CSV table of C-alpha atoms in Angstrom, one decimal:
chain,number,residue,atom,x,y,z
O,1462,UNK,CA,-22.5,20.5,-0.5
O,1463,UNK,CA,-22.6,18.3,-3.6
O,1464,UNK,CA,-19.3,17.0,-4.9
O,1465,UNK,CA,-18.1,19.2,-7.7
O,1466,UNK,CA,-17.9,17.6,-11.1
O,1467,UNK,CA,-14.5,16.7,-12.6
O,1468,UNK,CA,-14.2,18.9,-15.7
O,1469,UNK,CA,-12.8,17.5,-19.0
O,1470,UNK,CA,-9.8,19.8,-18.7
O,1471,UNK,CA,-9.0,18.6,-15.2
O,1472,UNK,CA,-9.5,15.0,-16.2
O,1473,UNK,CA,-7.3,15.3,-19.2
O,1474,UNK,CA,-4.5,17.0,-17.3
O,1475,UNK,CA,-4.5,14.5,-14.5
O,1476,UNK,CA,-4.6,11.6,-17.0
O,1477,UNK,CA,-1.5,13.1,-18.7
O,1478,UNK,CA,0.3,13.4,-15.4
O,1479,UNK,CA,-0.7,9.9,-14.4
O,1480,UNK,CA,0.9,8.4,-17.6
O,1481,UNK,CA,4.0,10.5,-17.0
O,1482,UNK,CA,4.3,9.3,-13.4
O,1483,UNK,CA,3.7,5.7,-14.5
O,1484,UNK,CA,6.5,6.0,-17.1
O,1485,UNK,CA,8.9,7.4,-14.6
O,1486,UNK,CA,8.6,5.3,-11.4
O,1487,UNK,CA,10.9,5.9,-8.4
O,1488,UNK,CA,11.7,3.6,-5.5
O,1489,UNK,CA,11.2,4.4,-1.8
O,1490,UNK,CA,12.9,7.5,-0.5
O,1491,UNK,CA,14.1,8.2,-4.1
O,1492,UNK,CA,10.9,9.9,-5.3
O,1493,UNK,CA,12.6,13.2,-6.1
O,1494,UNK,CA,11.1,13.7,-9.6
O,1495,UNK,CA,7.6,12.6,-8.4
O,1496,UNK,CA,7.8,15.0,-5.4
O,1497,UNK,CA,8.9,17.8,-7.6
O,1498,UNK,CA,6.0,17.4,-10.0
O,1499,UNK,CA,3.6,17.2,-7.1
O,1500,UNK,CA,5.0,20.4,-5.5
O,1501,UNK,CA,4.8,22.2,-8.9
O,1502,UNK,CA,1.1,21.3,-9.3
O,1503,UNK,CA,0.2,22.2,-5.8
O,1504,UNK,CA,2.0,25.6,-6.1
O,1505,UNK,CA,-0.5,26.5,-9.0
O,1506,UNK,CA,-3.5,26.2,-6.6
O,1507,UNK,CA,-4.6,29.5,-5.1
O,1508,UNK,CA,-4.2,29.5,-1.3
O,1509,UNK,CA,-2.3,26.2,-1.0
O,1510,UNK,CA,0.8,26.4,1.2
O,1511,UNK,CA,3.4,23.9,0.0
O,1512,UNK,CA,6.2,22.2,2.1
O,1513,UNK,CA,8.7,19.9,0.5
O,1514,UNK,CA,11.4,17.5,1.8
O,1515,UNK,CA,9.3,16.3,4.7
O,1516,UNK,CA,10.7,12.9,5.8
O,1517,UNK,CA,13.0,12.9,2.8
O,1518,UNK,CA,10.9,13.3,-0.3
O,1519,UNK,CA,7.5,13.9,1.3
O,1520,UNK,CA,5.3,16.9,0.2
O,1521,UNK,CA,2.6,18.6,2.2
O,1522,UNK,CA,-0.1,20.9,0.8
O,1523,UNK,CA,-2.2,22.9,3.2
O,1524,UNK,CA,-5.5,24.6,2.3
O,1525,UNK,CA,-7.1,26.8,5.0
O,1526,UNK,CA,-10.6,28.2,4.5
O,1527,UNK,CA,-12.0,29.7,7.7
O,1528,UNK,CA,-13.0,28.0,10.9
O,1529,UNK,CA,-14.0,24.4,10.9
O,1530,UNK,CA,-12.8,20.8,11.1
O,1531,UNK,CA,-9.2,19.8,10.1
O,1532,UNK,CA,-8.9,16.8,7.8
O,1533,UNK,CA,-5.8,15.0,6.5
O,1534,UNK,CA,-5.8,13.4,3.0
O,1535,UNK,CA,-3.0,11.1,2.2
O,1536,UNK,CA,-1.4,9.5,-0.9
O,1537,UNK,CA,1.8,7.6,-1.4
O,1538,UNK,CA,4.5,8.2,-3.9
O,1539,UNK,CA,6.8,5.2,-4.3
O,1540,UNK,CA,7.1,2.4,-6.9
O,1541,UNK,CA,8.3,-1.2,-6.6
O,1542,UNK,CA,11.4,-3.1,-7.8
O,1543,UNK,CA,9.3,-5.0,-10.4
O,1544,UNK,CA,10.0,-5.3,-14.1
O,1545,UNK,CA,6.9,-4.1,-15.9
O,1546,UNK,CA,5.2,-6.4,-18.4
O,1547,UNK,CA,2.0,-4.5,-19.3
O,1548,UNK,CA,3.1,-3.4,-22.8
O,1549,UNK,CA,1.4,-0.1,-22.3
O,1550,UNK,CA,2.6,2.8,-24.4
O,1551,UNK,CA,3.4,4.6,-21.2
O,1552,UNK,CA,5.0,1.6,-19.5
O,1553,UNK,CA,8.0,2.2,-17.1
O,1554,UNK,CA,11.1,3.5,-18.8
O,1555,UNK,CA,13.2,2.4,-15.8
O,1556,UNK,CA,14.5,-1.1,-15.9
O,1557,UNK,CA,13.4,-3.2,-12.9
O,1558,UNK,CA,11.2,-0.4,-11.4
O,1559,UNK,CA,7.4,-0.2,-11.8
O,1560,UNK,CA,4.3,1.4,-10.3
O,1561,UNK,CA,2.9,-2.0,-9.7
O,1562,UNK,CA,0.8,-1.0,-6.7
O,1563,UNK,CA,-1.0,2.0,-8.1
O,1564,UNK,CA,0.6,4.8,-6.1
O,1565,UNK,CA,0.8,6.9,-9.3
O,1566,UNK,CA,-3.0,6.8,-9.4
O,1567,UNK,CA,-3.2,7.7,-5.7
O,1568,UNK,CA,-1.1,10.8,-6.4
O,1569,UNK,CA,-3.1,12.2,-9.2
O,1570,UNK,CA,-6.4,11.5,-7.5
O,1571,UNK,CA,-5.3,13.5,-4.4
O,1572,UNK,CA,-4.1,16.3,-6.6
O,1573,UNK,CA,-7.4,16.4,-8.4
O,1574,UNK,CA,-9.4,16.4,-5.1
O,1575,UNK,CA,-7.4,19.2,-3.7
O,1576,UNK,CA,-7.9,21.2,-6.9
O,1577,UNK,CA,-11.7,20.7,-6.7
O,1578,UNK,CA,-11.7,21.7,-3.0
O,1579,UNK,CA,-9.6,24.8,-3.7
O,1580,UNK,CA,-12.1,25.8,-6.4
O,1581,UNK,CA,-15.2,25.2,-4.3
O,1582,UNK,CA,-14.2,27.1,-1.1
O,1583,UNK,CA,-17.6,28.9,-1.0
O,1584,UNK,CA,-19.2,25.6,-0.1
O,1585,UNK,CA,-17.1,24.4,2.9
O,1586,UNK,CA,-15.0,25.7,5.8
O,1587,UNK,CA,-12.1,24.3,7.7
O,1588,UNK,CA,-8.6,23.1,6.9
O,1589,UNK,CA,-7.2,20.4,4.6
O,1590,UNK,CA,-3.8,18.9,4.9
O,1591,UNK,CA,-2.8,16.9,1.8
O,1592,UNK,CA,0.1,14.5,2.6
O,1593,UNK,CA,2.1,13.0,-0.3
O,1594,UNK,CA,4.1,10.3,1.5
O,1595,UNK,CA,7.3,8.5,0.5
O,1596,UNK,CA,8.3,5.0,1.1
O,1597,UNK,CA,5.0,3.3,1.9
O,1598,UNK,CA,6.3,0.1,0.3
O,1599,UNK,CA,9.0,-0.4,2.9
O,1600,UNK,CA,6.7,0.7,5.8
O,1601,UNK,CA,8.9,3.6,6.8
O,1602,UNK,CA,7.5,6.7,5.0
O,1603,UNK,CA,4.8,7.7,7.4
O,1604,UNK,CA,7.1,7.5,10.4
O,1605,UNK,CA,9.8,9.4,8.6
O,1606,UNK,CA,7.5,12.3,8.0
O,1607,UNK,CA,6.4,12.3,11.6
O,1608,UNK,CA,10.0,12.1,12.8
O,1609,UNK,CA,10.8,15.1,10.5
O,1610,UNK,CA,8.2,17.3,12.1
O,1611,UNK,CA,5.0,16.7,10.1
O,1612,UNK,CA,2.9,17.1,13.2
O,1613,UNK,CA,4.8,20.0,14.6
O,1614,UNK,CA,4.0,22.0,11.5
O,1615,UNK,CA,0.3,21.7,12.1
O,1616,UNK,CA,-1.5,24.4,14.0
O,1617,UNK,CA,-4.4,22.1,14.7
O,1618,UNK,CA,-4.5,18.3,15.0
O,1619,UNK,CA,-6.5,16.7,12.2
O,1620,UNK,CA,-9.9,15.3,13.2
O,1621,UNK,CA,-9.6,12.4,10.8
O,1622,UNK,CA,-7.2,10.7,8.3
O,1623,UNK,CA,-8.7,9.9,4.9
O,1624,UNK,CA,-7.0,7.7,2.3
O,1625,UNK,CA,-7.7,5.3,-0.5
O,1626,UNK,CA,-6.0,2.5,-2.5
O,1627,UNK,CA,-6.7,1.3,-6.0
O,1628,UNK,CA,-7.2,-2.5,-6.3
O,1629,UNK,CA,-8.2,-5.3,-8.6
O,1630,UNK,CA,-11.9,-4.6,-8.5
O,1631,UNK,CA,-14.2,-3.2,-11.2
O,1632,UNK,CA,-13.3,0.4,-12.0
O,1633,UNK,CA,-16.1,2.8,-10.9
O,1634,UNK,CA,-16.7,0.9,-7.6
O,1635,UNK,CA,-15.7,1.8,-4.1
O,1636,UNK,CA,-14.9,-0.8,-1.3
O,1637,UNK,CA,-15.4,0.1,2.4
O,1638,UNK,CA,-14.8,-2.2,5.3
O,1639,UNK,CA,-15.2,-1.1,9.0
O,1640,UNK,CA,-12.8,-2.3,11.7
O,1641,UNK,CA,-9.6,-4.3,10.8
O,1642,UNK,CA,-9.2,-3.6,7.1
O,1643,UNK,CA,-5.6,-4.3,6.3
O,1644,UNK,CA,-3.3,-6.7,8.0
O,1645,UNK,CA,-0.2,-6.1,10.1
O,1646,UNK,CA,2.9,-7.2,8.2
O,1647,UNK,CA,6.4,-8.4,9.3
O,1648,UNK,CA,9.2,-9.0,6.9
O,1649,UNK,CA,12.0,-11.2,8.1
O,1650,UNK,CA,15.4,-12.3,6.6
O,1651,UNK,CA,16.5,-15.7,7.8
O,1652,UNK,CA,20.2,-16.6,7.3
O,1653,UNK,CA,20.9,-20.3,7.6
O,1654,UNK,CA,24.5,-21.3,8.3
O,1655,UNK,CA,25.8,-24.6,7.0
O,1656,UNK,CA,29.3,-25.9,6.1
O,1657,UNK,CA,30.4,-25.8,2.5
O,1658,UNK,CA,32.1,-28.6,0.6
O,1659,UNK,CA,32.5,-30.1,-2.9
O,1660,UNK,CA,29.2,-31.3,-4.4
O,1661,UNK,CA,30.7,-34.8,-4.7
O,1662,UNK,CA,31.3,-35.0,-0.9
O,1663,UNK,CA,28.0,-34.1,0.9
O,1664,UNK,CA,29.2,-36.1,3.9
O,1665,UNK,CA,31.8,-33.4,4.5
O,1666,UNK,CA,29.2,-30.6,4.5
O,1667,UNK,CA,26.2,-29.3,6.4
O,1668,UNK,CA,24.1,-28.5,3.3
O,1669,UNK,CA,22.2,-25.2,3.8
O,1670,UNK,CA,20.3,-25.8,0.6
O,1671,UNK,CA,18.7,-28.9,2.0
O,1672,UNK,CA,18.3,-27.0,5.3
O,1673,UNK,CA,16.5,-24.2,3.6
O,1674,UNK,CA,14.2,-26.5,1.7
O,1675,UNK,CA,13.2,-28.4,4.9
O,1676,UNK,CA,12.7,-25.1,6.7
O,1677,UNK,CA,10.4,-23.7,3.9
O,1678,UNK,CA,8.3,-26.8,3.9
O,1679,UNK,CA,8.0,-26.9,7.7
O,1680,UNK,CA,7.0,-23.2,7.8
O,1681,UNK,CA,4.0,-24.1,5.7
O,1682,UNK,CA,2.6,-25.9,8.7
O,1683,UNK,CA,2.6,-22.9,11.0
O,1684,UNK,CA,-0.6,-21.4,9.7
O,1685,UNK,CA,-2.4,-24.7,8.8
O,1686,UNK,CA,-1.5,-26.5,12.1
O,1687,UNK,CA,-1.0,-23.7,14.7
O,1688,UNK,CA,-3.5,-21.0,13.9
O,1689,UNK,CA,-7.2,-21.5,14.7
O,1690,UNK,CA,-9.6,-21.7,11.8
O,1691,UNK,CA,-11.4,-18.5,12.9
O,1692,UNK,CA,-8.2,-16.5,12.9
O,1693,UNK,CA,-6.3,-15.2,9.9
O,1694,UNK,CA,-2.6,-15.4,9.1
O,1695,UNK,CA,-0.5,-15.6,5.9
O,1696,UNK,CA,3.1,-16.8,5.9
O,1697,UNK,CA,4.9,-16.5,2.6
O,1698,UNK,CA,8.6,-17.4,1.8
O,1699,UNK,CA,9.1,-15.0,-1.2
O,1700,UNK,CA,12.9,-15.5,-1.8
O,1701,UNK,CA,15.5,-18.2,-1.4
O,1702,UNK,CA,19.1,-17.5,-2.2
O,1703,UNK,CA,21.9,-20.0,-1.9
O,1704,UNK,CA,25.0,-21.0,-3.9
O,1705,UNK,CA,26.2,-20.3,-7.4
O,1706,UNK,CA,27.3,-23.7,-8.9
O,1707,UNK,CA,25.8,-27.1,-9.0
O,1708,UNK,CA,28.9,-28.8,-7.8
O,1709,UNK,CA,29.6,-26.5,-4.8
O,1710,UNK,CA,27.7,-26.9,-1.5
O,1711,UNK,CA,27.6,-23.3,-0.1
O,1712,UNK,CA,28.2,-22.2,3.4
O,1713,UNK,CA,24.9,-20.5,3.9
O,1714,UNK,CA,21.4,-19.9,2.5
O,1715,UNK,CA,19.0,-17.0,2.9
O,1716,UNK,CA,15.2,-16.9,3.1
O,1717,UNK,CA,13.0,-13.8,3.0
O,1718,UNK,CA,9.6,-14.1,4.7
O,1719,UNK,CA,6.4,-12.0,4.7
O,1720,UNK,CA,3.9,-12.6,7.6
O,1721,UNK,CA,0.4,-11.1,7.7
O,1722,UNK,CA,-1.8,-11.1,10.8
O,1723,UNK,CA,-4.7,-9.0,12.2
O,1724,UNK,CA,-4.4,-9.4,15.9
O,1725,UNK,CA,-1.5,-9.1,18.4
O,1726,UNK,CA,-1.9,-12.7,19.8
O,1727,UNK,CA,-1.9,-14.3,16.4
O,1728,UNK,CA,1.1,-12.2,15.3
O,1729,UNK,CA,3.1,-13.2,18.4
O,1730,UNK,CA,2.2,-16.9,17.9
O,1731,UNK,CA,3.3,-16.9,14.3
O,1732,UNK,CA,6.6,-15.0,15.0
O,1733,UNK,CA,7.4,-17.4,17.8
O,1734,UNK,CA,6.6,-20.4,15.7
O,1735,UNK,CA,8.8,-19.1,12.9
O,1736,UNK,CA,11.8,-18.8,15.3
O,1737,UNK,CA,11.1,-22.2,16.8
O,1738,UNK,CA,10.9,-23.9,13.4
O,1739,UNK,CA,14.0,-22.2,12.0
O,1740,UNK,CA,16.2,-23.0,15.0
O,1741,UNK,CA,14.9,-26.6,15.2
O,1742,UNK,CA,15.6,-27.3,11.5
O,1743,UNK,CA,19.1,-25.9,11.9
O,1744,UNK,CA,19.7,-28.2,14.9
O,1745,UNK,CA,18.2,-31.2,13.0
O,1746,UNK,CA,20.6,-30.6,10.2
O,1747,UNK,CA,23.6,-30.5,12.5
O,1748,UNK,CA,24.4,-26.8,11.8
O,1749,UNK,CA,27.5,-25.6,13.6
O,1750,UNK,CA,26.0,-22.1,14.0
O,1751,UNK,CA,22.6,-20.7,15.1
O,1752,UNK,CA,20.6,-19.2,12.3
O,1753,UNK,CA,20.1,-15.4,12.3
O,1754,UNK,CA,16.6,-13.9,12.0
O,1755,UNK,CA,16.7,-10.2,11.0
O,1756,UNK,CA,13.5,-8.0,10.9
O,1757,UNK,CA,13.3,-6.2,7.5
O,1758,UNK,CA,10.1,-4.1,7.9
O,1759,UNK,CA,7.0,-3.9,9.9
O,1760,UNK,CA,3.5,-2.5,9.3
O,1761,UNK,CA,0.8,-2.2,12.0
O,1762,UNK,CA,-2.7,-3.4,11.2
O,1763,UNK,CA,-4.9,-0.7,9.7
O,1764,UNK,CA,-8.1,-0.5,11.6
O,1765,UNK,CA,-10.9,1.7,10.2
O,1766,UNK,CA,-12.9,3.6,12.8
O,1767,UNK,CA,-16.4,2.1,12.5
O,1768,UNK,CA,-18.3,5.3,13.0
O,1769,UNK,CA,-16.1,7.2,10.6
O,1770,UNK,CA,-16.4,4.5,8.0
O,1771,UNK,CA,-20.2,4.4,8.4
O,1772,UNK,CA,-20.4,8.2,7.8
O,1773,UNK,CA,-18.1,8.2,4.9
O,1774,UNK,CA,-19.6,5.1,3.3
O,1775,UNK,CA,-23.0,6.7,3.5
O,1776,UNK,CA,-21.7,9.7,1.5
O,1777,UNK,CA,-20.2,7.3,-1.1
O,1778,UNK,CA,-23.6,5.5,-1.5
O,1779,UNK,CA,-25.4,8.8,-2.0
O,1780,UNK,CA,-22.8,10.0,-4.5
O,1781,UNK,CA,-22.0,6.8,-6.5
O,1782,UNK,CA,-25.2,4.8,-5.9
O,1783,UNK,CA,-25.8,1.7,-3.8
O,1784,UNK,CA,-24.6,-0.7,-6.4
O,1785,UNK,CA,-21.2,0.9,-6.8
O,1786,UNK,CA,-20.2,0.6,-3.1
O,1787,UNK,CA,-19.3,-2.8,-1.6
O,1788,UNK,CA,-17.5,-4.4,1.3
O,1789,UNK,CA,-14.3,-6.1,0.3
O,1790,UNK,CA,-13.8,-7.7,3.7
O,1791,UNK,CA,-10.5,-7.6,5.6
O,1792,UNK,CA,-7.6,-7.6,3.2
O,1793,UNK,CA,-4.3,-9.2,4.0
O,1794,UNK,CA,-2.3,-6.5,2.2
O,1795,UNK,CA,-0.7,-3.9,4.5
O,1796,UNK,CA,-0.3,-0.2,4.7
O,1797,UNK,CA,1.5,2.3,7.0
O,1798,UNK,CA,-1.2,4.9,6.8
O,1799,UNK,CA,-2.4,3.8,10.2
O,1800,UNK,CA,0.8,5.2,11.6
O,1801,UNK,CA,-0.4,8.7,10.9
O,1802,UNK,CA,-3.7,8.1,12.7
O,1803,UNK,CA,-1.9,6.6,15.7
O,1804,UNK,CA,0.5,9.5,15.9
O,1805,UNK,CA,-2.3,12.1,15.6
O,1806,UNK,CA,-4.7,10.2,17.9
O,1807,UNK,CA,-7.2,10.6,15.0
O,1808,UNK,CA,-9.6,8.0,13.5
O,1809,UNK,CA,-8.6,6.5,10.1
O,1810,UNK,CA,-11.0,6.0,7.3
O,1811,UNK,CA,-9.4,4.0,4.4
O,1812,UNK,CA,-11.2,2.6,1.4
O,1813,UNK,CA,-10.5,1.0,-2.0
O,1814,UNK,CA,-11.3,2.1,-5.5
O,1815,UNK,CA,-11.6,-0.4,-8.4
O,1816,UNK,CA,-9.0,-0.2,-11.2
O,1817,UNK,CA,-10.0,-3.1,-13.4
O,1818,UNK,CA,-11.8,-2.8,-16.7
O,1819,UNK,CA,-15.4,-3.7,-15.7
O,1820,UNK,CA,-16.0,-5.9,-18.7
O,1821,UNK,CA,-12.8,-7.8,-18.2
O,1822,UNK,CA,-13.7,-8.3,-14.5
O,1823,UNK,CA,-17.2,-9.5,-15.3
O,1824,UNK,CA,-15.8,-12.0,-17.8
O,1825,UNK,CA,-13.2,-13.4,-15.4
O,1826,UNK,CA,-15.8,-13.6,-12.6
O,1827,UNK,CA,-18.2,-15.5,-14.8
O,1828,UNK,CA,-15.5,-18.1,-15.3
O,1829,UNK,CA,-14.4,-18.1,-11.6
O,1830,UNK,CA,-11.0,-16.9,-12.8
O,1831,UNK,CA,-10.5,-13.5,-11.2
O,1832,UNK,CA,-7.4,-14.6,-9.3
O,1833,UNK,CA,-5.9,-16.0,-12.6
O,1834,UNK,CA,-7.0,-13.4,-15.1
O,1835,UNK,CA,-7.1,-10.1,-13.2
O,1836,UNK,CA,-3.6,-8.8,-12.4
O,1837,UNK,CA,-3.4,-7.8,-8.7
O,1838,UNK,CA,-1.3,-5.2,-7.0
O,1839,UNK,CA,2.5,-6.0,-7.2
O,1840,UNK,CA,2.0,-8.0,-10.4
O,1841,UNK,CA,4.2,-7.0,-13.3
O,1842,UNK,CA,1.0,-6.8,-15.3
O,1843,UNK,CA,-0.9,-4.6,-12.9
O,1844,UNK,CA,-2.1,-1.3,-14.5
O,1845,UNK,CA,-5.4,0.4,-13.6
O,1846,UNK,CA,-7.5,1.5,-16.5
O,1847,UNK,CA,-7.2,5.3,-16.5
O,1848,UNK,CA,-11.0,5.8,-16.7
O,1849,UNK,CA,-13.2,5.6,-14.8
O,1850,UNK,CA,-10.6,4.8,-12.2
O,1851,UNK,CA,-9.2,8.4,-12.1
O,1852,UNK,CA,-12.5,10.2,-11.9
O,1853,UNK,CA,-13.8,7.8,-9.3
O,1854,UNK,CA,-10.7,8.3,-7.2
O,1855,UNK,CA,-10.9,12.1,-7.4
O,1856,UNK,CA,-14.6,12.1,-6.6
O,1857,UNK,CA,-14.2,9.6,-3.7
O,1858,UNK,CA,-11.6,11.7,-2.0
O,1859,UNK,CA,-13.5,14.9,-2.6
O,1860,UNK,CA,-16.8,13.4,-1.4
O,1861,UNK,CA,-15.1,12.0,1.8
O,1862,UNK,CA,-13.4,15.4,2.4
O,1863,UNK,CA,-16.6,17.4,2.1
O,1864,UNK,CA,-18.4,14.9,4.4
O,1865,UNK,CA,-16.0,15.9,7.2
O,1866,UNK,CA,-15.6,19.6,6.4
O,1867,UNK,CA,-18.1,22.1,7.7
O,1868,UNK,CA,-20.6,23.6,5.3
O,1869,UNK,CA,-20.0,27.4,4.8
C-alpha cells in the first residue's frame, strides 16, 4: 500500500513533543521522563500493547494485525553530556546535558510511524514491535534490553530490524548504504603513572604530563603508519587529565581514547598498537609502574544486509524520488542497533535522514565548508530543523515498515 500522509494535526503534535523532549534531555539509563512520555503516547493508540522498564528505561510497543511478517522498528532515547549552544527557544533546560545526537527526533519519528501504521491496518498484516531503547550513547542499551527479556517477550522472532538516524545532510533526503555502514568503536581509558615532585625539581620526578603528551603524539602514527591505505581506522584522544597546579608535577595522567574500525583484523591491529605504544612510552619515560588500559565501551560494526537495503532503498526512491535518496558511504560513527539484529539472527536495515536546512547546506557546500559550517552530531550546535526532517523521518520509517509487512 502507499505510505499514508502525515496529517497537519499529527505533524503539529509530534513537533510539540519533539521540542519538549529537546528541552528536557536525559542521560543514558536515566531517561525516565522521556520513557514515560513515550509510554503515554503509545497507550493512546488502539491495539498497541505497551511494556515499560525493559532494560531499565526501555519501552516496547507491539501492534499485531493478523498473520504476516514480524518487523522490529527501533529508536533510541538518551542524550549526551554536552552543554547546548544552539540558542533555540526550546534549548536544553538541563545544564551540561543536550540532545546533541538527534535521539529526540528519532523518538518522535517512530511514534509518528506507529500511529500511521495503527490507523492504516486495513492495508497491511503482520506484527510490528517498536523498541524505544535507552543508553545507545554508551553502547549498553540494546544489550540491556536483551538481557532483561526483550526477546523472551516476543511470540515470533522479527524478520528484520529497521532503524534510522538523523545526520548533517540536507533535510528531506534519505541516505542508504549497503554492507558495513557504521564502524565498530572501542573506548579506552589509559592511566599513566609517574612520580610527583615540585615543579622546580623535575629531576626528582617522572613527569606523567610529558609522558601523556609523548603518548598522544605517538598514537597519531598508528593509523598513518600501521594501517593500509585501503583500510579505514580512526584513533582520537578526546580527553587528557593531569594535575591541578603549574608548580606541582602530578603522580599520574589519564587519557581517553576512541577507536573506530570496520573489520576485525584492523580493529585487532589498532588495539595491539595502542597497547604497545602506551607501554613503550611509559618505559621510555622511566615510569616505575606499568600503565593501566581500561575498556570503557564497545560497539560492534553495523552491517546492513545488502538485499534488505536494496529492497528498502527501492521503496524510498519510489516514495521520495530518485534525487532525494543518496549513498553516504561507510560512516565512522557507531551504533549498538546491530546488537539487536545479531541477537535475533535477523538482517538489519539502517539508514540516515537529513536534518540540516537545505539552503544552509547548499551554501556551505558551494564554499566547500560543510565540515566547518554545518554542525554535526555531538556538536553543541547540532539541532535538526523540525521540518521537513520530522515528516521525512516518519514517512521513511512507515515506508520501510510497509515494504516488509504483508499487504492485507
